[in-house]
XYZ file of C-alpha atoms in Angstrom:
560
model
C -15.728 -101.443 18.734
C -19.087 -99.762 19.970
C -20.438 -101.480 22.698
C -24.191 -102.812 21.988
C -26.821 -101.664 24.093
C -28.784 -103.641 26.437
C -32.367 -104.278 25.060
C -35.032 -102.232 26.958
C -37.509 -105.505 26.259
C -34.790 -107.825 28.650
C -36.823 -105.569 31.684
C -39.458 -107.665 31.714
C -37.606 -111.140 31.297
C -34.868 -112.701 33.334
C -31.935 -113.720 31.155
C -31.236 -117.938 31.853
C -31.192 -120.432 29.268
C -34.846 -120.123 28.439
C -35.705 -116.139 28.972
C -38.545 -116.573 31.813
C -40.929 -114.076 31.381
C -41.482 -111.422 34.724
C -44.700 -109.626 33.404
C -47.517 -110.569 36.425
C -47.807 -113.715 37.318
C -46.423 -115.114 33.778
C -43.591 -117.678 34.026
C -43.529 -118.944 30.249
C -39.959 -119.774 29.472
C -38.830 -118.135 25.951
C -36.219 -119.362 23.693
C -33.992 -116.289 22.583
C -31.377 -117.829 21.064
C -28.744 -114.521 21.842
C -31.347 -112.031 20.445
C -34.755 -110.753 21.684
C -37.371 -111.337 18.871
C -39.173 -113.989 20.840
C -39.602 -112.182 23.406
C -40.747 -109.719 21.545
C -43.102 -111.962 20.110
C -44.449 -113.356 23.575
C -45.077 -109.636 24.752
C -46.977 -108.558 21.716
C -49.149 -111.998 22.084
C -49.608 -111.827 25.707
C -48.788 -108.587 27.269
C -50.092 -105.955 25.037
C -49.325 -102.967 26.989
C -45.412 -103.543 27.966
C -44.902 -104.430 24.566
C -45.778 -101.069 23.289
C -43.431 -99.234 25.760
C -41.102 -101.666 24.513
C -41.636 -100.187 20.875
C -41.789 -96.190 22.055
C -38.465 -96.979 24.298
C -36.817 -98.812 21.377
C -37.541 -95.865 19.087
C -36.612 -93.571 21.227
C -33.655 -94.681 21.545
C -33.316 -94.541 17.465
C -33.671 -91.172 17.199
C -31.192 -90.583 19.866
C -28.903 -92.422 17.808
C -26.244 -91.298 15.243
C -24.796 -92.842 12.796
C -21.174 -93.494 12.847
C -19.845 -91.637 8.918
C -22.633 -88.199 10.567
C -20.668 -88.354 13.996
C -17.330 -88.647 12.481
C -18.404 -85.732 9.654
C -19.111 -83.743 12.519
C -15.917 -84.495 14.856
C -13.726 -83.702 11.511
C -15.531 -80.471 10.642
C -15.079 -78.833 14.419
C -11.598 -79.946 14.548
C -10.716 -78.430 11.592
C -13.015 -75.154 13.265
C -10.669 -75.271 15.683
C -7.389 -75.269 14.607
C -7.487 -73.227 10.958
C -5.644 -69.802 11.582
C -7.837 -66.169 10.995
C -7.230 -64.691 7.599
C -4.616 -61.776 7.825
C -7.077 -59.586 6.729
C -9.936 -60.681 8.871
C -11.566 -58.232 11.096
C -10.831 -60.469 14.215
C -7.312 -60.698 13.240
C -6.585 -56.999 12.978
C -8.156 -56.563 16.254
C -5.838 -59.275 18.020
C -2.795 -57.376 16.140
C -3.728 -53.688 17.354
C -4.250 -55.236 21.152
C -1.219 -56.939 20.750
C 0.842 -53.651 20.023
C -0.997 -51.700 22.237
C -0.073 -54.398 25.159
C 3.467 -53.823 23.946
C 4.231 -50.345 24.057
C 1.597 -49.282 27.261
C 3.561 -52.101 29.206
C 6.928 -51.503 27.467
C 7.108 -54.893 27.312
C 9.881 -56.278 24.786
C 9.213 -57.275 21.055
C 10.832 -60.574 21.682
C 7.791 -61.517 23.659
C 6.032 -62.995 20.699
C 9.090 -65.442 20.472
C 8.565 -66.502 24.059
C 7.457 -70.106 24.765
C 5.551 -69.371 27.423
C 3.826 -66.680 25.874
C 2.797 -68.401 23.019
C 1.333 -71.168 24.756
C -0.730 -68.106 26.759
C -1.877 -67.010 23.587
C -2.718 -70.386 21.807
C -4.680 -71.068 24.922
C -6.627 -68.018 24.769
C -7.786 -68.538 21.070
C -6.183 -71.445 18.915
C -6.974 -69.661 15.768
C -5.189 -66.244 16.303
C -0.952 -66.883 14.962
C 0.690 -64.682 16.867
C 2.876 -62.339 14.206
C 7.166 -62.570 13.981
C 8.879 -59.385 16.038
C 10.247 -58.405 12.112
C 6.182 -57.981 11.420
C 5.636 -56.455 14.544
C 8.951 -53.727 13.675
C 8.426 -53.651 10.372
C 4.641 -52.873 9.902
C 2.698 -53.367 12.540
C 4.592 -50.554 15.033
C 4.898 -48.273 12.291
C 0.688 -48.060 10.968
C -0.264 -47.839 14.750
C 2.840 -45.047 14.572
C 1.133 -43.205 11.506
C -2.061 -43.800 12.887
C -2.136 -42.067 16.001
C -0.035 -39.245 15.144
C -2.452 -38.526 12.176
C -5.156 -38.428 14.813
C -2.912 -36.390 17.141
C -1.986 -33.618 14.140
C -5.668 -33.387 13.365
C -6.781 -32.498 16.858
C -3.776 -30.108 16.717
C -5.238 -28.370 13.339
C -8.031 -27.418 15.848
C -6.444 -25.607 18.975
C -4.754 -22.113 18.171
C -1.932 -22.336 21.076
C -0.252 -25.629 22.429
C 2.501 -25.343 25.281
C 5.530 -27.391 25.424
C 8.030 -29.160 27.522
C 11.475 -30.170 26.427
C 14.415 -31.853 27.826
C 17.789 -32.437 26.335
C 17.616 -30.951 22.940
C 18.766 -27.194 22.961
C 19.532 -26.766 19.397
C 17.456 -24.032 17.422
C 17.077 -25.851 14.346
C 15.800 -29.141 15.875
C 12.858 -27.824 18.027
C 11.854 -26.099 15.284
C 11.894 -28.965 13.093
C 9.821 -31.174 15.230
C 7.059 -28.690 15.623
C 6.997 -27.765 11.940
C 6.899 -31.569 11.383
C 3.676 -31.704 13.896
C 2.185 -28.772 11.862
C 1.468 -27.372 15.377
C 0.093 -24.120 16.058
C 1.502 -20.918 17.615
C 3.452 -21.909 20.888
C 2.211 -19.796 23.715
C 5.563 -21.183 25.730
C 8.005 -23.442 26.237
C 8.727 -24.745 29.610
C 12.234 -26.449 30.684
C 14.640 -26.825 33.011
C 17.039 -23.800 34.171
C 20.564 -25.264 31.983
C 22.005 -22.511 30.614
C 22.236 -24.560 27.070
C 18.595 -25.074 27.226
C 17.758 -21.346 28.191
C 19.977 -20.202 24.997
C 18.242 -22.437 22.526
C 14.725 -21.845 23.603
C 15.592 -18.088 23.151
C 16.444 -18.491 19.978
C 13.246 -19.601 18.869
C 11.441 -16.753 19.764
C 9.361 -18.778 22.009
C 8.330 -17.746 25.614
C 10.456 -19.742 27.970
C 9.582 -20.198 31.527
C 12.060 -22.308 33.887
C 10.323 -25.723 35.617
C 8.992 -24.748 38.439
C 10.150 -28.155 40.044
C 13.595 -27.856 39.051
C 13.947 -24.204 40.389
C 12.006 -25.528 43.914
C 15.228 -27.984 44.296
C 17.672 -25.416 43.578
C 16.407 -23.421 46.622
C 16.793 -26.271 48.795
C 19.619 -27.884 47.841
C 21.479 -24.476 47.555
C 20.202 -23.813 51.499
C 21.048 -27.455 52.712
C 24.667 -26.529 51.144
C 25.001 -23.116 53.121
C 24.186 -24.565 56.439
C 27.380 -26.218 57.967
C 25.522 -28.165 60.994
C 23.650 -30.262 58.428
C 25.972 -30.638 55.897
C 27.719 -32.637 58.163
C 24.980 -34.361 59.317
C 24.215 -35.062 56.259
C 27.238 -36.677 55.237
C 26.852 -38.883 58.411
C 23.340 -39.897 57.660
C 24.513 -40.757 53.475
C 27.670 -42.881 55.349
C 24.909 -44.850 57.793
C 22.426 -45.845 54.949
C 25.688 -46.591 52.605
C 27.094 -48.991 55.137
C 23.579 -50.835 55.494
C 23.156 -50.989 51.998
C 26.940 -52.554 51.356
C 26.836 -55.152 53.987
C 24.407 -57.913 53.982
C 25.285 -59.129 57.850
C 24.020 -55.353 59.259
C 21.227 -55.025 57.357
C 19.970 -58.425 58.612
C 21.432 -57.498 61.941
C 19.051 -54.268 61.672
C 16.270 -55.997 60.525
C 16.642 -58.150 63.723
C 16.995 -55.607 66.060
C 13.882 -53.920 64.773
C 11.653 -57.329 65.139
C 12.830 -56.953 68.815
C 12.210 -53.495 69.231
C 8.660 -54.254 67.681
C 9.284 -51.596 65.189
C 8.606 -51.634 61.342
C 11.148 -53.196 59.307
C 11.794 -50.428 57.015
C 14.948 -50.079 54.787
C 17.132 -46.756 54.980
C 16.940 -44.719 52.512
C 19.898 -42.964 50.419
C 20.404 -39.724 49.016
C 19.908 -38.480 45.618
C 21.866 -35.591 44.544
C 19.440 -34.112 41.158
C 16.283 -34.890 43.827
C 16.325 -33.056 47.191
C 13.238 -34.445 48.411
C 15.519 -38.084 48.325
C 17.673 -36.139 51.331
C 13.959 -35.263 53.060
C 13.084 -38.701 52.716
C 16.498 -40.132 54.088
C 16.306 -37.980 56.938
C 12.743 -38.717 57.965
C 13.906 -42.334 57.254
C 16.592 -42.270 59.391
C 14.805 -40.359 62.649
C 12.195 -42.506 62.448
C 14.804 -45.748 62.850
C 16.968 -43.807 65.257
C 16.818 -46.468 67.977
C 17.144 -49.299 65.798
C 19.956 -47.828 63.950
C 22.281 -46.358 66.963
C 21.445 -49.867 69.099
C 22.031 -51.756 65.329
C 25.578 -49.569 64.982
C 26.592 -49.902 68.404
C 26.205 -54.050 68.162
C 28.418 -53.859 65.592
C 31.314 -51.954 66.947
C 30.585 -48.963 64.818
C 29.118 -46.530 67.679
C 31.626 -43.671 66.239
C 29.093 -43.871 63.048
C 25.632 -43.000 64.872
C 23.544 -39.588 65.168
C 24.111 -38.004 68.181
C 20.645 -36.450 70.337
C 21.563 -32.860 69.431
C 22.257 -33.911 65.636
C 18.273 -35.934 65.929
C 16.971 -32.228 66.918
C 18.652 -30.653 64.321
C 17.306 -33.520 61.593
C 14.077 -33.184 63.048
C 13.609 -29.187 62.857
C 14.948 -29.497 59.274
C 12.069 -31.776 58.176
C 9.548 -29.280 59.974
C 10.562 -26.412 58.123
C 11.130 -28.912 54.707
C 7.752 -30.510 55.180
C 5.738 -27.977 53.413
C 8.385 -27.508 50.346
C 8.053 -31.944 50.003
C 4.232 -31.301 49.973
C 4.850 -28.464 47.139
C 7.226 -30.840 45.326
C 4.867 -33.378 45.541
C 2.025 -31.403 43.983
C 3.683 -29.809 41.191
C 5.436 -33.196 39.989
C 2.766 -34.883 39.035
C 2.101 -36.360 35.443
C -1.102 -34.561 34.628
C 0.106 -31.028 33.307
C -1.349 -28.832 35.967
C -1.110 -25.439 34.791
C 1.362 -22.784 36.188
C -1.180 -20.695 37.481
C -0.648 -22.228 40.954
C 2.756 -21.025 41.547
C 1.867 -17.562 42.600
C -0.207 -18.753 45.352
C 2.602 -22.056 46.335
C 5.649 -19.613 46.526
C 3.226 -16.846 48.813
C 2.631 -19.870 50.825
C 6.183 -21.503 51.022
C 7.437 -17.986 52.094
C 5.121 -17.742 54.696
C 5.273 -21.635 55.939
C 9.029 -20.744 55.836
C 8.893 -17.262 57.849
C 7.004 -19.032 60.670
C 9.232 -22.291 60.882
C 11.695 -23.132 63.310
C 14.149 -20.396 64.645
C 17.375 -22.629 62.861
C 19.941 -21.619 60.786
C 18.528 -22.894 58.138
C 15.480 -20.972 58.538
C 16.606 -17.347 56.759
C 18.552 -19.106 53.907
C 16.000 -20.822 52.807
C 13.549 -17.273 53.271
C 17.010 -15.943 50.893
C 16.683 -18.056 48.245
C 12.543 -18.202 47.793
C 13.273 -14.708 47.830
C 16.147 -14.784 45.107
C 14.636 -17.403 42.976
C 11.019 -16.126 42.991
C 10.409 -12.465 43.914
C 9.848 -11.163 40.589
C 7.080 -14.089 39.655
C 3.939 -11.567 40.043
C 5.829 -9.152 37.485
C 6.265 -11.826 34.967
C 2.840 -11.577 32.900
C 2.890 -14.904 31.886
C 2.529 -16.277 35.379
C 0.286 -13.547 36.652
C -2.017 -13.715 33.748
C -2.480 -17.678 34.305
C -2.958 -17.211 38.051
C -5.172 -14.011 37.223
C -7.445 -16.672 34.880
C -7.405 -19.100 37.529
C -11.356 -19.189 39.304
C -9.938 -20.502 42.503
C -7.211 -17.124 42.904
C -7.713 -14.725 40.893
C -6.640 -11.729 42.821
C -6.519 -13.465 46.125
C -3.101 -15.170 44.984
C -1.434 -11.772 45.110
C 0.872 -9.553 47.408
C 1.202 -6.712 44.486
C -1.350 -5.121 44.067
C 0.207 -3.172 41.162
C 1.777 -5.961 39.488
C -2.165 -7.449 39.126
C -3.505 -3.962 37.495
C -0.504 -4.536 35.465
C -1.456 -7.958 34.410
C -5.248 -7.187 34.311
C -4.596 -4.149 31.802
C -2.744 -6.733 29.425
C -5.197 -8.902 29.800
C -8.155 -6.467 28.687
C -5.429 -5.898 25.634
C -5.641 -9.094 24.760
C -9.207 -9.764 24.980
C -9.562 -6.486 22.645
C -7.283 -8.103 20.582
C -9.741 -10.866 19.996
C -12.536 -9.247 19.653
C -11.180 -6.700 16.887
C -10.450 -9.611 14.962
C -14.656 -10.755 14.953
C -17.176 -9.099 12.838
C -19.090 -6.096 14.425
C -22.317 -7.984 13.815
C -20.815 -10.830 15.849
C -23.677 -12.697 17.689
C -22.055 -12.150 20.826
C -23.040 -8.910 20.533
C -26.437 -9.352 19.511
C -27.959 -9.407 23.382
C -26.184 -5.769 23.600
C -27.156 -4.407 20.020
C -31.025 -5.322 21.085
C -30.508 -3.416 24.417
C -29.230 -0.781 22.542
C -31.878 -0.539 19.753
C -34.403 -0.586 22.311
C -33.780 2.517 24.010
C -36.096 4.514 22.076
C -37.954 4.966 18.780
C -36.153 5.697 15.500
C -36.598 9.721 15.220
C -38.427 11.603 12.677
C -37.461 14.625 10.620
C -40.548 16.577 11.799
C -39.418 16.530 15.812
C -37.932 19.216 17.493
C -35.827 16.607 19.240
C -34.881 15.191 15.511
C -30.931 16.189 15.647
C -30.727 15.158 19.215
C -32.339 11.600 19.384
C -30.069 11.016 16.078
C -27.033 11.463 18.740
C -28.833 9.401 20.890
C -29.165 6.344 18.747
C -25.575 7.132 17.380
C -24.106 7.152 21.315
C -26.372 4.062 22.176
C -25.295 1.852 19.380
C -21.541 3.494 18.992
C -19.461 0.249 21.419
C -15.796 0.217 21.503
C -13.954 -3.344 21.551
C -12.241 -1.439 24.253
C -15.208 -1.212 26.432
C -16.639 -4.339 25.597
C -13.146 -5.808 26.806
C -13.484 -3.938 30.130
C -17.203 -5.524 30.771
C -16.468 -8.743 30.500
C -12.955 -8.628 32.084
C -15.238 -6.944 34.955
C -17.802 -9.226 34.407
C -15.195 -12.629 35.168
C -13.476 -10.850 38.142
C -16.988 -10.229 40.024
C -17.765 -14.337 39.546
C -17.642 -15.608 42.664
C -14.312 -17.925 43.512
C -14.356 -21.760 43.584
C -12.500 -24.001 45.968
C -9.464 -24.371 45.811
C -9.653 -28.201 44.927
C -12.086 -27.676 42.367
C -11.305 -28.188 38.993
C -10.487 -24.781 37.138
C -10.894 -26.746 33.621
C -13.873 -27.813 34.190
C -15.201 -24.548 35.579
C -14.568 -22.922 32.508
C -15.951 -25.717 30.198
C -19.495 -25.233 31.960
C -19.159 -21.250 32.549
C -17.005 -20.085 29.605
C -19.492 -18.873 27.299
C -20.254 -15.681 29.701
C -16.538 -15.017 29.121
C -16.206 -16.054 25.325
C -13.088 -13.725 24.991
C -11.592 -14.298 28.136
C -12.419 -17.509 27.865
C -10.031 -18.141 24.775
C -7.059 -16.274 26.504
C -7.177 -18.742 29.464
C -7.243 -21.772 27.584
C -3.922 -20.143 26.437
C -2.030 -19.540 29.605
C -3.875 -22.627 31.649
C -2.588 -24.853 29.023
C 1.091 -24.166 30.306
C 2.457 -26.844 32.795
C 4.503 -25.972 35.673
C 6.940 -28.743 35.543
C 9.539 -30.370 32.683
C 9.164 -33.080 34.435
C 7.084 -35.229 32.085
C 9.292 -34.763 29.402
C 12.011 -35.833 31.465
C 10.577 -39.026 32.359
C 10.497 -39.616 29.231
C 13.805 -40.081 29.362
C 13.826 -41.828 31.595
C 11.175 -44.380 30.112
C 13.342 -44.574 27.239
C 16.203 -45.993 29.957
C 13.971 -48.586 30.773
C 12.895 -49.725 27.798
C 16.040 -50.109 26.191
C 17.179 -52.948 28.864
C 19.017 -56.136 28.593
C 16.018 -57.636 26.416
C 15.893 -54.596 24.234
C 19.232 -53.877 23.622
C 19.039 -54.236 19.930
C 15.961 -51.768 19.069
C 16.775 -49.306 16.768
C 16.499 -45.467 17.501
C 13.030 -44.896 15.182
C 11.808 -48.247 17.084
C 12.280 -46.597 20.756
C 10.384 -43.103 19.714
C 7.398 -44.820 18.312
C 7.116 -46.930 21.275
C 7.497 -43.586 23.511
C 5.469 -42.153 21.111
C 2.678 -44.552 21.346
C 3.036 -45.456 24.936
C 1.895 -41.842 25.442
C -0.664 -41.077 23.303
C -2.586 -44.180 22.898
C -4.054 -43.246 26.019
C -5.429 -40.026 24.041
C -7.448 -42.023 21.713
C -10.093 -44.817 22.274
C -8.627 -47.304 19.242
C-alpha cells in the first residue's frame, strides 16, 4: 500500500489534538479531525500569503504525481523492452552473429562455447535481447556464409593481380595443387616455395611451377648438418639435452635449482631442451644453460650427480659456438617471421652469414659451417629468380652482389622481360606520349620544295622510329641510377610512391617481391590446425577445421 504523503499545509501548524496554528504570533487552535481542510480554511481566512504557497506546493506536487494503471503501463512496456529476443533477420542480430564467428575462428576458440554456462551468462549480461545461436547453427550455416563470403572477396581480389606466389606444406601430389588453385581461379604462379623433401620437390616439378626451397628450412640444414660433424659438441650436446632432461623429469631438482638460484641472486629461469626439426632450440639450450652454469653445476653437485655437469673447457667450447651461431639465430629470426618478406633478402643474408662466419672464432666448427653455406648456397646469384628479386630490391640492388657477371646476367633478363611487357601495349601507349612529344619536336615537318626534303624525312623517321628494346634499356637504366634506400625501409612502399617512373619494371617486381622466403607460414598452419583440434574439438569435422583455418587467416584481409 502507497504510503500517503505528509501535507505541505501541516508546516505551519503543530499536530496535537486541536492543530495550533504557528503562522506569527497566531495561536488559534484548529479542529482537523485526521485531515487538513480546516486548516486550510484558517490560512486562506487569516494568512493569505502561506496559504497560497500552500496551493502552488500542493500542485506541484500533482503534477509530479503519476497515476498508478500509467506507472504500471510503463513498468510492463520496458520489461517486455527488455527481455523480447532480436528478430533473426534484424540488422543488430546479424551483426552479433558475424562478431560471434569472427571471435570464434580469430581466437580458435571451440564451437561448444555457445553451450557454456558461463558464457552465456557473459553474453545475456552484455545485451538481454541478443539469443546466442546452437553450435549445429553455428556449423551448419553460420561458418559456412562467412566461409563463402570471404573467399568470394578473396577470388575477386585475385581476378585482379596477374602473378600470386605460393607456399605449401604436406601435399606433394600433382593433381591436388592443381586442383586447389584451379578451384581459387588464381592467376599464373610466378613460384612455389616449400620445404627441401624430396616428395615435395617431385610434385612441385610436376606442375610446371618454379620451385624454390624455404630459405629457413635450408638455413637449419647447414647448422644442424655442422653441429653433427663436430665431435667436441656433439658430445656436449648430448650432456647439455641429459642436464635439462633430468630437471625437467624430477620435480625435487628443479625446486632444488630454483632454490639455489634465489641464493645465488640469479634469475630463476627454466632450462631449456632441444628440438631436433629447430636448431635454433639447441642455440637457445646452450645459451640457456651457460647462462645457469653456476646454478646448475652447484644444483647437480647437491644432488650427488657431479658426474652430470659441464666441465670449464666444455663452457668455452658452448660459449664460442653461440658466438659464431649468433648471427645465423638473428638470420633465422628475420626470415621466420609471419609477414611474407620477399626472397630478395637472401642474397645479401647468405653474403653476410659467410662473412660473419669467416671472421668467427678459430673452432672446429668454424670451416664446416663456411662448407656447408658454401654447399647449400653458392649458386644463389646464378639462380635468376633470386637475383632478379634482389636486383628489384631499392635497398640492394647491385650492392647485394659478389658476381658481377651473374648480375649482367640477371639484368639482361630483366630488360627481356620488361620488353616483353611493353610489346604487349599499344605503340600509342601514353607512357610514351612524354617521348613521342620530344620526338616530334625536334624540328619542323619538311617540305617537298627543300633541298634538305629527303634528308629531314630520315630525320623525323630516325627521331620517331623507338624500339621496345631501347625503351627497356632506359628505364632499366633509369631504376638502377635511383638512389638506394635504407636498408630498413620498406621496399613495398617505395615502389607504391615511386613506381610510376618504372611502370614496366615496376610490374616485374611486384612479381618476384611477391615471393616469400620461408614455408614457414604454411606450416604453421599445421600446426594451428593441431591446436585447434584439442580435447574440446575433437569431434569437428575435416570441412569444419579448413574453414576455420581458412577464416582465421583471411578475415584479417577484409574489414567485415
Amino acid at each position: 500500500m502507497t504510503k500517503r504523503t505528509r501535507s505541505v499545509c501541516w508546516d505551519h501548524f503543530k499536530k496535537e489534538e486541536y492543530a495550533v496554528c504557528l503562522v506569527g504570533s497566531c495561536t488559534a487552535k484548529v479542529k482537523h479531525c485526521g485531515n487538513t481542510s480546516n486548516l486550510m480554511k484558517h490560512l486562506s481566512s487569516c494568512h493569505i500569503e502561506e496559504h497560497k504557497k500552500c496551493v502552488e506546493e500542493q500542485d506541484k506536487n500533482k503534477k509530479k504525481k503519476v497515476s498508478p494503471s500509467t506507472s504500471t503501463q510503463i513498468t510492463l512496456a520496458e520489461s517486455l523492452s527488455s527481455t523480447r529476443k532480436y528478430p533473426k533477420e534484424s540488422a543488430k542480430c546479424k551483426k552479433l552473429d558475424d562478431a560471434l564467428v569472427e571471435m570464434i575462428t580469430t581466437d580458435m576458440q571451440p564451437l561448444s562455447i555457445v553451450q557454456d554456462s558461463g558464457f552465456k551468462k557473459y553474453t545475456s549480461l552484455l545485451d538481454p535481447r541478443y539469443e546466442l545461436p546452437s553450435r549445429r547453427t553455428i556449423t551448419r550455416t553460420m561458418l559456412p556464409k562467412k566461409y563463402t563470403d570471404i573467399k568470394k572477396m578473396l577470388q575477386e581480389k585475385l581476378k585482379k593481380l596477374t602473378n600470386i606466389a605460393l607456399t605449401t606444406d604436406i601435399w606433394s601430389s600433382r593433381q591436388e595443387l592443381t586442383r586447389i588453385v584451379n578451384d581459387w581461379g588464381s592467376p599464373e604462379i610466378s613460384c612455389c616455395v616449400t620445404d627441401n623433401a624430396s616428395n615435395m620437390n617431385c610434385g612441385i616439378e610436376l606442375t610446371g611451377w618454379n620451385h624454390l626451397p624455404c630459405f629457413a628450412y635450408t638455413l637449419n640444414l647447414v647448422v644442424q648438418d655442422s653441429l653433427g660433424a663436430e665431435p667436441g659438441l656433439s658430445v656436449i650436446k648430448e650432456k647439455c639435452k641429459a642436464i635439462v632432461a633430468h630437471f625437467h623429469r624430477s620435480t625435487k631438482s628443479s625446486e632444488k635449482l630454483r632454490s639455489t638460484q634465489q641464493q645465488l641472486n640469479m634469475p630463476e629461469l627454466k632450462l631449456i631442451q632441444d628440438v631436433v626439426t629447430r636448431w635454433n632450440s639447441t642455440y637457445l639450450m646452450f645459451e640457456r644453460i651457460l647462462s645457469q652454469h653456476e646454478a646448475v653445476t652447484t644444483t647437480l653437485c647437491l644432488l650427488g650427480k657431479a658426474a652430470m655437469c659441464i666441465s670449464t673447457e666444455e663452457k668455452e667450447s658452448i660459449s664460442e659456438a653461440l658466438v659464431l651461431l649468433k648471427p645465423f639465430l638473428q638470420a633465422t629470426e628475420e626470415i621466420s617471421g609471419d609477414k611474407y618478406i620477399s626472397i630478395s633478402i637472401i642474397i645479401p643474408l647468405t653474403k653476410m652469414l659467410l662473412k660473419a662466419t669467416s671472421n668467427g672464432p678459430n673452432v672446429p666448427l668454424r670451416p664446416l659451417l663456411v662448407q656447408e653455406l658454401m654447399r647449400r648456397f653458392s649458386q644463389v646469384e646464378q639462380r635468376y629468380t633470386m637475383a632478379v628479386s634482389t636486383l628489384l630490391d631499392p635497398r640492394f640492388k647491385k650492392l647485394a652482389f659478389a658476381d658481377s657477371a651473374a648480375v649482367d646476367q640477371a639484368i639482361r633478363r630483366l630488360k627481356s622481360e620488361v620488353i616483353d611487357l611493353m610489346s604487349a601495349v599499344p605503340a600509342n601507349d601514353e607512357l610514351r606520349n612524354d617521348d613521342d612529344t620530344e620526338s616530334a619536336s625536334a624540328g619542323p615537318p619538311p617540305t617537298e620544295d627543300s633541298l634538305w626534303a629527303s634528308f629531314d624525312r630520315k630525320v623525323c623517321q630516325a627521331s620517331s622510329h623507338r624500339t621496345d628494346s631501347t625503351d627497356s634499356f632506359i628505364e632499366v637504366k633509369r631504376y638502377f641510377e635511383a638512389k638506394v634506400i635504407a636498408r630498413k625501409d620498406n621496399p613495398l612502399l617505395w615502389w607504391k610512391e615511386n613506381g610510376h617512373q618504372f611502370p614496366h619494371v615496376m610490374k616485374v617486381a611486384k612479381k618476384y617481391l611477391a615471393i616469400p622466403r620461408s614455408s614457414v607460414p604454411s606450416e604453421r598452419l599445421f600446426s594451428k590446425a593441431g591446436e585447434l583440434i584439442s580435447q574440446r574439438r575433437s569431434q569437428l569435422k575435416p570441412k569444419n577445421v579448413d574453414m576455420i583455418l581458412f577464416l582465421n587467416k583471411n578475415l584479417p584481409l577484409f574489414n567485415v
